[in-house]
Short mmCIF file of C-alpha atoms in Angstrom, two decimals:
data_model
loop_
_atom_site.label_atom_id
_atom_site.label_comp_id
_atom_site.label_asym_id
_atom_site.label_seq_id
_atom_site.Cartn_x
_atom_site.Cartn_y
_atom_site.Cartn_z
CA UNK A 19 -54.64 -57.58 42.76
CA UNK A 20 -55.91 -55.98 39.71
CA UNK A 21 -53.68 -52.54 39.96
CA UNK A 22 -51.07 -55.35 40.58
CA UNK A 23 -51.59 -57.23 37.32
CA UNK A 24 -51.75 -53.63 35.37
CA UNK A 25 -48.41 -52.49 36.75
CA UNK A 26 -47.11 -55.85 36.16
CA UNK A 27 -48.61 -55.42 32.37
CA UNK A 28 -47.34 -52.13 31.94
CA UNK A 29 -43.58 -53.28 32.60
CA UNK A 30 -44.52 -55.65 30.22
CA UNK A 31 -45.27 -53.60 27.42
CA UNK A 32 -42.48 -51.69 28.23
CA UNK A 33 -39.88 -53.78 28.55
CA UNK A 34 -40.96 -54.93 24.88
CA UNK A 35 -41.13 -51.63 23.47
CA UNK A 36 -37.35 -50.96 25.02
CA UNK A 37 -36.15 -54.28 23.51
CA UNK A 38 -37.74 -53.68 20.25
CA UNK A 39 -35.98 -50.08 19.92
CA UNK A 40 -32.69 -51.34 21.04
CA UNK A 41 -32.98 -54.15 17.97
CA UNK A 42 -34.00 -52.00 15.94
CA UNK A 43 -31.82 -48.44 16.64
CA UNK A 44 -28.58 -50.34 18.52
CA UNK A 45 -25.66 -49.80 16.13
CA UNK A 46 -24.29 -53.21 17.31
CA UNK A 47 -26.56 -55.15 15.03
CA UNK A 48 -25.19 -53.07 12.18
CA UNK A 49 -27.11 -51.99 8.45
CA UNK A 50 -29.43 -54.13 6.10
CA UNK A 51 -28.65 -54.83 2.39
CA UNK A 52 -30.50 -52.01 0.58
CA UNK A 53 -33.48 -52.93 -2.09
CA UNK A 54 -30.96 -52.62 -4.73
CA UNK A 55 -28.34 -54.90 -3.36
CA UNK A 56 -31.36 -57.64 -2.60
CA UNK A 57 -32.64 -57.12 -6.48
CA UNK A 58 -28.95 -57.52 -7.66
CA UNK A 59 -28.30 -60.69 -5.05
CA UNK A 60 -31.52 -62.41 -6.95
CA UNK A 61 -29.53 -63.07 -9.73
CA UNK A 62 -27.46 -65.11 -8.66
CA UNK A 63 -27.48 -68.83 -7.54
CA UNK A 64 -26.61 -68.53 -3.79
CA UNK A 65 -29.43 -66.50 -2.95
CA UNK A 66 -32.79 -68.00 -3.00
CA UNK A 67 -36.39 -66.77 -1.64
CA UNK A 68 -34.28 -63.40 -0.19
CA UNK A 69 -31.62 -65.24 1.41
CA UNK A 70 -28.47 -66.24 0.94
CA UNK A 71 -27.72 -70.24 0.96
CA UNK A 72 -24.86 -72.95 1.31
CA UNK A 73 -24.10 -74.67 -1.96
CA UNK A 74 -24.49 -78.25 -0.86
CA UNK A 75 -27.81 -78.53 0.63
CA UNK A 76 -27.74 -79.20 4.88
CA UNK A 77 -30.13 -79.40 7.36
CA UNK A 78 -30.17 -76.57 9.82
CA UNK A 79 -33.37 -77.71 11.84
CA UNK A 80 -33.38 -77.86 15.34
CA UNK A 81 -36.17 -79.85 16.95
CA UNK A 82 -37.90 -78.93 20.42
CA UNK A 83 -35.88 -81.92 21.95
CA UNK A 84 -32.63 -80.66 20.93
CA UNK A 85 -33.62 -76.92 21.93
CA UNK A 86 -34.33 -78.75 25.84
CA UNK A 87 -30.88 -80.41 25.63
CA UNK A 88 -28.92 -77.52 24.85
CA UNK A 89 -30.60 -75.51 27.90
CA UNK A 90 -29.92 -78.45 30.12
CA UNK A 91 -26.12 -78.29 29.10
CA UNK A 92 -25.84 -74.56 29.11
CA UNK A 93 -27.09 -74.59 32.65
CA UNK A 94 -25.45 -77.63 33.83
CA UNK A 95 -22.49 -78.44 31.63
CA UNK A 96 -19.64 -75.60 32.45
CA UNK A 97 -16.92 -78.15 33.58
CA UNK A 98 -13.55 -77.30 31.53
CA UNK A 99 -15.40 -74.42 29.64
CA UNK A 100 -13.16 -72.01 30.96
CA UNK A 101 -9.10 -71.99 31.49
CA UNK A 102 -8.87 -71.94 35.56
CA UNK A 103 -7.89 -68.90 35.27
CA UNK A 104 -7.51 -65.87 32.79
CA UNK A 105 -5.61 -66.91 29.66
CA UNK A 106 -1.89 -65.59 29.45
CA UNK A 107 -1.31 -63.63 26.35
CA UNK A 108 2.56 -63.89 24.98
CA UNK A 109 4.70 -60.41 25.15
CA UNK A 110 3.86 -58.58 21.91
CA UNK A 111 7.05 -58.67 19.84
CA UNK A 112 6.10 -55.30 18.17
CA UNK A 113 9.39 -55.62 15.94
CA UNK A 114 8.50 -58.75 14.14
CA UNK A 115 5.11 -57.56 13.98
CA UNK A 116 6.32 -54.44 11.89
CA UNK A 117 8.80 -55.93 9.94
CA UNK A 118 7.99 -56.87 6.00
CA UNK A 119 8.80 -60.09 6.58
CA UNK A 120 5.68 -62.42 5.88
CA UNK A 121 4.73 -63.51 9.80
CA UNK A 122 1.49 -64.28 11.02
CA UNK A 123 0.67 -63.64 14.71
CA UNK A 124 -2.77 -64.92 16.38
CA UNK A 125 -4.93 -63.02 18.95
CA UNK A 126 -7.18 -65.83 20.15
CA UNK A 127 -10.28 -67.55 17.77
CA UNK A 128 -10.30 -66.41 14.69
CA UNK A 129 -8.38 -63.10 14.80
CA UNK A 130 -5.11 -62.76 13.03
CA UNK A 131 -2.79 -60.79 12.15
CA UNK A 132 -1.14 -61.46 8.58
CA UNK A 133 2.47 -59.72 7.57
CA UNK A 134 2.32 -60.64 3.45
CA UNK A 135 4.93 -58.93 0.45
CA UNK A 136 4.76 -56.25 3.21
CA UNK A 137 0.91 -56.09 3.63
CA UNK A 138 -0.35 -55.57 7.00
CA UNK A 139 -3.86 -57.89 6.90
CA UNK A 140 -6.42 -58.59 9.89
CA UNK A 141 -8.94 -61.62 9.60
CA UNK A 142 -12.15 -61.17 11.71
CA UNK A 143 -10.53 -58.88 13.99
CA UNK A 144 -12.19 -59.82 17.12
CA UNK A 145 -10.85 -57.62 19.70
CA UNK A 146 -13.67 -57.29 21.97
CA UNK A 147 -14.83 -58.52 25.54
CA UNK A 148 -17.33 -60.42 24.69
CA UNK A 149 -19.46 -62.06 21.80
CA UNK A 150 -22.52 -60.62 21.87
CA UNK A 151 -24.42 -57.84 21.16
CA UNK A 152 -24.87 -56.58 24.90
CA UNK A 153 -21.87 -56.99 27.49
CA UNK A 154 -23.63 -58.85 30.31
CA UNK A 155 -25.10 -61.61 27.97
CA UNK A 156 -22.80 -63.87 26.51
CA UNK A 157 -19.08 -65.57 26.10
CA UNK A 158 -16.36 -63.53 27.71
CA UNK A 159 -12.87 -63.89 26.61
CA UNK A 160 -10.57 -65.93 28.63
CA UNK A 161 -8.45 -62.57 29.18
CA UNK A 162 -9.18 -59.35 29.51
CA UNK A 163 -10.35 -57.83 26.25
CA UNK A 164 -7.81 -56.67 23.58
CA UNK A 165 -8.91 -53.35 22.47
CA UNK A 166 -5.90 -52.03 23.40
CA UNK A 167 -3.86 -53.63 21.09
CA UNK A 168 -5.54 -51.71 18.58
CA UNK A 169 -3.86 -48.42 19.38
CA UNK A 170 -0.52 -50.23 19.03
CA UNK A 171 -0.88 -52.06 15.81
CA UNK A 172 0.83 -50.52 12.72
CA UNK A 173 -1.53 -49.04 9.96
CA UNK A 174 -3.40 -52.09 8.22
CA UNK A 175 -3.67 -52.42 4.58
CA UNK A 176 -6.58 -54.98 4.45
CA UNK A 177 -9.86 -56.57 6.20
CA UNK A 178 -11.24 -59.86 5.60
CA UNK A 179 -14.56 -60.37 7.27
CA UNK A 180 -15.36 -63.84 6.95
CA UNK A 181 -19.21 -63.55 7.94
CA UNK A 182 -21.02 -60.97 10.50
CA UNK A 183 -21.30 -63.34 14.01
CA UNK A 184 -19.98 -61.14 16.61
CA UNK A 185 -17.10 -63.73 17.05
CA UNK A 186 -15.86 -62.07 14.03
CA UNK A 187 -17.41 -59.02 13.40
CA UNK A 188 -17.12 -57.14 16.40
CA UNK A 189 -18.17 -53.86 16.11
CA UNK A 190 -16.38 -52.17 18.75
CA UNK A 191 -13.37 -53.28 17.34
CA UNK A 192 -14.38 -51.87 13.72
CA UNK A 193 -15.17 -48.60 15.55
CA UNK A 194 -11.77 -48.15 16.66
CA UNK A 195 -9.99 -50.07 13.40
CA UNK A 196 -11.91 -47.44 10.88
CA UNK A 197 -9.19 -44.53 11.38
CA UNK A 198 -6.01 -47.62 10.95
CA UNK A 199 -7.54 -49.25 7.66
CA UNK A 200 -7.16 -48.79 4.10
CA UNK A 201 -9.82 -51.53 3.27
CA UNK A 202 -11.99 -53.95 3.92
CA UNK A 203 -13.03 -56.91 2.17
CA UNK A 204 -16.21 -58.78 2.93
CA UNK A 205 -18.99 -60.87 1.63
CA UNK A 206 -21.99 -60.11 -0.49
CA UNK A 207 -23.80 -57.88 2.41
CA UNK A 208 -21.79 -57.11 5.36
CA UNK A 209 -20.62 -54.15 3.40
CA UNK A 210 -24.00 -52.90 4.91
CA UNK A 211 -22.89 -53.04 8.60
CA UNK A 212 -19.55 -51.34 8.15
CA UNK A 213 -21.54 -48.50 6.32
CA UNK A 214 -23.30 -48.15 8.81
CA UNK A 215 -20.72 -47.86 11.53
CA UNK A 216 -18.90 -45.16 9.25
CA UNK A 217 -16.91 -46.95 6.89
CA UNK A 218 -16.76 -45.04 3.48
CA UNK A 219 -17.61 -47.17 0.52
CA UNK A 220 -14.48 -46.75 -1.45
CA UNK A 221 -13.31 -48.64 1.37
CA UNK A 222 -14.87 -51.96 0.92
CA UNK A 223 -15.17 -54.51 -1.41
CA UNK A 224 -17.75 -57.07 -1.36
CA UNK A 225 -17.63 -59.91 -2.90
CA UNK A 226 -19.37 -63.33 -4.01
CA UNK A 227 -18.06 -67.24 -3.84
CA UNK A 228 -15.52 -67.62 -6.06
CA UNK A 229 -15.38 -63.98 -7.23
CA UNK A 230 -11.34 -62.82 -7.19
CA UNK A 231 -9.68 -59.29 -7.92
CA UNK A 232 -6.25 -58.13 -8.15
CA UNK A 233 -4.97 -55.85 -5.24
CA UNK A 234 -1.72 -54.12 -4.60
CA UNK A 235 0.12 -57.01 -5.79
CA UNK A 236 -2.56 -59.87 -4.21
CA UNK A 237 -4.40 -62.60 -5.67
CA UNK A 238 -7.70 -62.60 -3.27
CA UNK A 239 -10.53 -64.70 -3.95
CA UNK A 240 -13.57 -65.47 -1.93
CA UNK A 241 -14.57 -68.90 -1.69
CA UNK A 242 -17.59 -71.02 -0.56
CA UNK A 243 -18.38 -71.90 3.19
CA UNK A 244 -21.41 -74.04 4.63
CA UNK A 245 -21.91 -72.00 7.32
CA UNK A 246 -25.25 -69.20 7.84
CA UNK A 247 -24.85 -65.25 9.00
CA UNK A 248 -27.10 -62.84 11.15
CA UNK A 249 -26.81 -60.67 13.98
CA UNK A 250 -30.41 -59.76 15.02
CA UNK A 251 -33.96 -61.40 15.06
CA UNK A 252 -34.88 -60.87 11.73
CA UNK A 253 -31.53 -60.74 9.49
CA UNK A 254 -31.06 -64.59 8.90
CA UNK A 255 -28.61 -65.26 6.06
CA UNK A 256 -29.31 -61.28 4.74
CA UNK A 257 -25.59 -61.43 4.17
CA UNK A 258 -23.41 -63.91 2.65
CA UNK A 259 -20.35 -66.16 4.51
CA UNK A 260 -17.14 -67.40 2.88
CA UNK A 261 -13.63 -67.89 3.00
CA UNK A 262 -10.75 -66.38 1.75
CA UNK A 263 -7.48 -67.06 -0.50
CA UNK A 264 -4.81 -64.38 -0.22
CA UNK A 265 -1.87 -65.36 -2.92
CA UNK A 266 1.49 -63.36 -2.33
CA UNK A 267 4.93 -64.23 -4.04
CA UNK A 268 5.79 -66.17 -1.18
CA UNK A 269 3.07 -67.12 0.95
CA UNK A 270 -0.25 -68.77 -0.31
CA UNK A 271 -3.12 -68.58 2.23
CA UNK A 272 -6.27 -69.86 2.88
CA UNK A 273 -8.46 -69.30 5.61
CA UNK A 274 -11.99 -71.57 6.21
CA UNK A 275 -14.20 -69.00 8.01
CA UNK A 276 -16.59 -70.43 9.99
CA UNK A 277 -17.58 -73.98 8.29
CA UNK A 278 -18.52 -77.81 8.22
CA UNK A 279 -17.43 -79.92 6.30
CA UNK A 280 -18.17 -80.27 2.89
CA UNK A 281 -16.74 -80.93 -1.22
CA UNK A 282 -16.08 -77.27 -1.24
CA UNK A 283 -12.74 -77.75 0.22
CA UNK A 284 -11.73 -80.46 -2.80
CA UNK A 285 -12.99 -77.71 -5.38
CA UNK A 286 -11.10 -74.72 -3.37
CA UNK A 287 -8.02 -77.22 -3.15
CA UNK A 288 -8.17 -77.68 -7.23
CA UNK A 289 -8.83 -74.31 -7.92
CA UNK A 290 -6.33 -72.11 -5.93
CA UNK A 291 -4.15 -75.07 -3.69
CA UNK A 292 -1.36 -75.69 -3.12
CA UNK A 293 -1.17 -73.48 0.43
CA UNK A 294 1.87 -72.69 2.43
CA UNK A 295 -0.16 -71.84 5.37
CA UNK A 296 -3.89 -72.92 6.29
CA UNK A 297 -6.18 -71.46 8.84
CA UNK A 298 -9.06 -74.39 9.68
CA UNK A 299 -11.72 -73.31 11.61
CA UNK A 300 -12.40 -76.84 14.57
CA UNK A 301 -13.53 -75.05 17.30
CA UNK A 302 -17.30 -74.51 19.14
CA UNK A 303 -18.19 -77.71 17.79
CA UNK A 304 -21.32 -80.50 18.43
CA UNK A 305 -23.28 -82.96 17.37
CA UNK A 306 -26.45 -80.80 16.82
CA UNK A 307 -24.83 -77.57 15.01
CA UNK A 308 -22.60 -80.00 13.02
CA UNK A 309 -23.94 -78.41 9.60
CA UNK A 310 -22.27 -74.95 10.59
CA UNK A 311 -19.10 -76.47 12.30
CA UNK A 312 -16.29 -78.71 11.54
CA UNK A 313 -15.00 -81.75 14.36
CA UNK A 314 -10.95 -80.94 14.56
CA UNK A 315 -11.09 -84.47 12.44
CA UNK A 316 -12.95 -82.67 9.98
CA UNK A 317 -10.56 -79.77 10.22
CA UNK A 318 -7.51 -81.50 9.43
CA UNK A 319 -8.97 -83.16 6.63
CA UNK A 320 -10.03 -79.99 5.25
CA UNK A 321 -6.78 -79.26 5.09
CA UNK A 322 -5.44 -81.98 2.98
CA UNK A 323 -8.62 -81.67 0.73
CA UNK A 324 -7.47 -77.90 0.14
CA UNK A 325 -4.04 -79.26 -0.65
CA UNK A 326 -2.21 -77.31 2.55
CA UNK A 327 1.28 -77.79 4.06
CA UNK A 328 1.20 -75.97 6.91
CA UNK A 329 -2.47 -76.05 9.52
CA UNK A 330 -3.10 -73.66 12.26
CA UNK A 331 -6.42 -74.73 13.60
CA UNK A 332 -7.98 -71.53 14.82
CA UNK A 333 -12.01 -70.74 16.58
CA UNK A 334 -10.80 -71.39 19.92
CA UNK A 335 -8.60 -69.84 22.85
CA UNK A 336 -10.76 -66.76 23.48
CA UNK A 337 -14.15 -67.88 24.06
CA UNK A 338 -16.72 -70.86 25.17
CA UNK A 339 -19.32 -70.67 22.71
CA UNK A 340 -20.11 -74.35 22.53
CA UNK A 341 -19.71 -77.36 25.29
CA UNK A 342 -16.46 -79.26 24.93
CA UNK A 343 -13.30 -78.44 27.16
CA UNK A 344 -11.83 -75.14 25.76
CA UNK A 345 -8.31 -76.86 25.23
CA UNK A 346 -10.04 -79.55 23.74
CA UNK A 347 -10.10 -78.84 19.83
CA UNK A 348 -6.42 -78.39 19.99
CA UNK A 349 -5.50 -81.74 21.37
CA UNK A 350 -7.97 -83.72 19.19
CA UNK A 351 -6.53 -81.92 16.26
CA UNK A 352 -3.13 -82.75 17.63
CA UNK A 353 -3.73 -86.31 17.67
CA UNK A 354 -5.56 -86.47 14.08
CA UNK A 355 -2.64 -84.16 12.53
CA UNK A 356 -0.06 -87.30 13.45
CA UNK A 357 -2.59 -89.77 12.45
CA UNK A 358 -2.28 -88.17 8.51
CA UNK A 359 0.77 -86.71 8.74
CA UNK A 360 -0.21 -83.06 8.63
CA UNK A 361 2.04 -80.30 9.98
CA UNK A 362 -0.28 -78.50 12.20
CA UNK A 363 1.16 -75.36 14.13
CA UNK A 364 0.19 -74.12 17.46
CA UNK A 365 1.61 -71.00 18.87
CA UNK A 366 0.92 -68.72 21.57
CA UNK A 367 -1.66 -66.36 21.40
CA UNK A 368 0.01 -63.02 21.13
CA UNK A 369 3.24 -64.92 19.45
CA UNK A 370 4.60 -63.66 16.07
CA UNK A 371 5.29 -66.60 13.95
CA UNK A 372 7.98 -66.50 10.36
CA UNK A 373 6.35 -67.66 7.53
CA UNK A 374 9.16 -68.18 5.96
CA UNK A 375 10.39 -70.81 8.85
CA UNK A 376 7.09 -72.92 9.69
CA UNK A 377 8.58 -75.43 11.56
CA UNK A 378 7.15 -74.09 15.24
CA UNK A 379 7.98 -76.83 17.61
CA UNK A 380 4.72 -77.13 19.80
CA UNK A 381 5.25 -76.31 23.59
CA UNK A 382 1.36 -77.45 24.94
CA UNK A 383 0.86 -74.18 26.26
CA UNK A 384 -2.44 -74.40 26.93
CA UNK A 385 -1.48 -77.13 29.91
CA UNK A 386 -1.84 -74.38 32.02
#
């Protein structure tokens, strides 16, 4: 018994000293801000104690009693989590997708592809299997992965990283976007993680809430989110989150990021709206994360509070990371866009949509 309970102690140790090197060494979990960065970062109000922090205090607390009720629905709840079967992506119309013609085509959550004043732009290019650090833990895509597409894209001007979750930082999707990308735009900190996977540093621009800069003929501003960042056990909000504003001559944009809902969306409205087009994060949503995550509700009023005339809701379609029907966000968004009169878009994943013509009839698709 005792040469049992040593053997048993010395997988132990060992299995803690393997999971301890592969946190620490993994490139997955990406770079740290250096010294520097942190001393600059403490001058400035969104960073407080060594961390960065939402603008309008909200609680992020999760009692023992809420920890026990989402293991009970992570082991029990799975009904409607999942399409039925793998997720059809549309036919890649690879001439539209080229053209200069400002178009906008969608690859599933928050991953787009943006055609503006001839600019080829990604946001959160999620391309991946699966969001997570490892393969066999965590949400796989409804279809197979899209890495694929990569090779097939035309060269892309610009990044936008909204914030470093691996359902929008994915890293082996940066891997293979390095040699394709001019540059990269991110928040305070997550300039770290690209350096470390091999970006060059001319290549990125990091920036803070509200900070905006002039680029090959763009307005781009980054602007507040309440949302928090991390991808290991000991990075919590070491990098900053926001959302973006890309101004062209004929196509104003914002996109949320990851948010809730909050008076950040009057003050980005007053500052930079109107929008043509609006990407509203209302996906992966619940009760108990609600200060990270917006209710579709939420998301369409977000979108009038921004001063938008066109909505695409996006965070859904690729994965189950929280424990509503996967179609679900969609239709409730649906139903709140008629109740305020919002035009809200919905197309395919994989479909190539004209900017310049935003009335997209919407076909359901996801009745599958």
């Amino acid at each position: 018994m005792r040469k049992v309970a040593i053997v048993l102690l010395g997988l132990g140790v060992i299995g803690v000293v393997v999971g301890v090197l592969f946190l620490n060494f993994h490139p997955t979990f990406g770079g740290s801000p250096t010294n520097e960065q942190r001393e600059a970062y403490s001058q400035l109000e969104n960073y407080v104690d060594g961390q960065f922090v939402n603008e309008h205090e909200v609680d992020m607390g999760m009692d023992v009693t809420t920890m026990f009720s989402l293991l009970r629905d992570w082991v029990s709840r799975d009904e409607d989590r999942h399409p039925l079967n793998d997720l059809p992506i549309s036919s890649f119309d690879w001439e539209k997708i080229k053209s200069e013609k400002d178009s906008l085509t969608w690859f599933g959550h928050s991953n787009f592809l943006l055609s503006i004043d001839g600019k080829k732009i990604l946001i959160d290019p999620m391309f991946g299997e699966v969001a997570s650090p490892v393969s066999f833990v965590g949400s796989t895509r409804f279809s197979d992965d899209l890495l694929h597409v990569i090779d097939e894209l035309p060269p892309i001007d610009a990044v936008f990283i909204t914030h470093d979750h691996y359902d929008h930082l994915d890293y082996p999707s940066i891997v293979e976007l390095i040699d394709k990308v001019e540059h990269f735009f991110v928040p305070l900190g997550v300039d770290a993680h690209l350096l470390e996977w091999g970006v060059q540093s001319e290549s990125i621009t990091a920036l803070n809430w509200w900070d905006e800069v002039e680029w090959d003929g763009l307005t781009i501003a980054s602007v507040p989110a309440q949302h928090y960042s991390g991808r290991g056990l000991w990075d919590r909000n070491q990098t900053l989150w926001s959302g973006w504003v890309i101004l062209g001559e004929q196509t104003r944009l914002f996109t949320s990021g990851d948010s809730s809902y909050g008076p950040h969306f009057e003050q980005i409205g007053e500052a930079y709206g109107p929008f043509d087009l609006t990407l509203i994060e209302g996906g992966q949503y619940d009760e108990r994360w609600s200060y990270s995550h917006m209710f579709p509700e939420e998301s369409v009023q977000a979108h009038n509070d921004v001063n938008g005339e066109t909505m695409m809701l996006m965070h859904w379609g690729a994965f189950t990371l929280a424990y509503h029907g996967w179609s679900e966000p969609v239709e409730r968004a649906l139903l709140a866009a008629e109740e305020l009169d919002v035009h809200l878009i919905a197309p395919k994943i994989g479909e190539t949509v004209d900017l310049e013509e935003l009335d997209v009839p919407v076909s359901t698709w996801w009745d599958l």
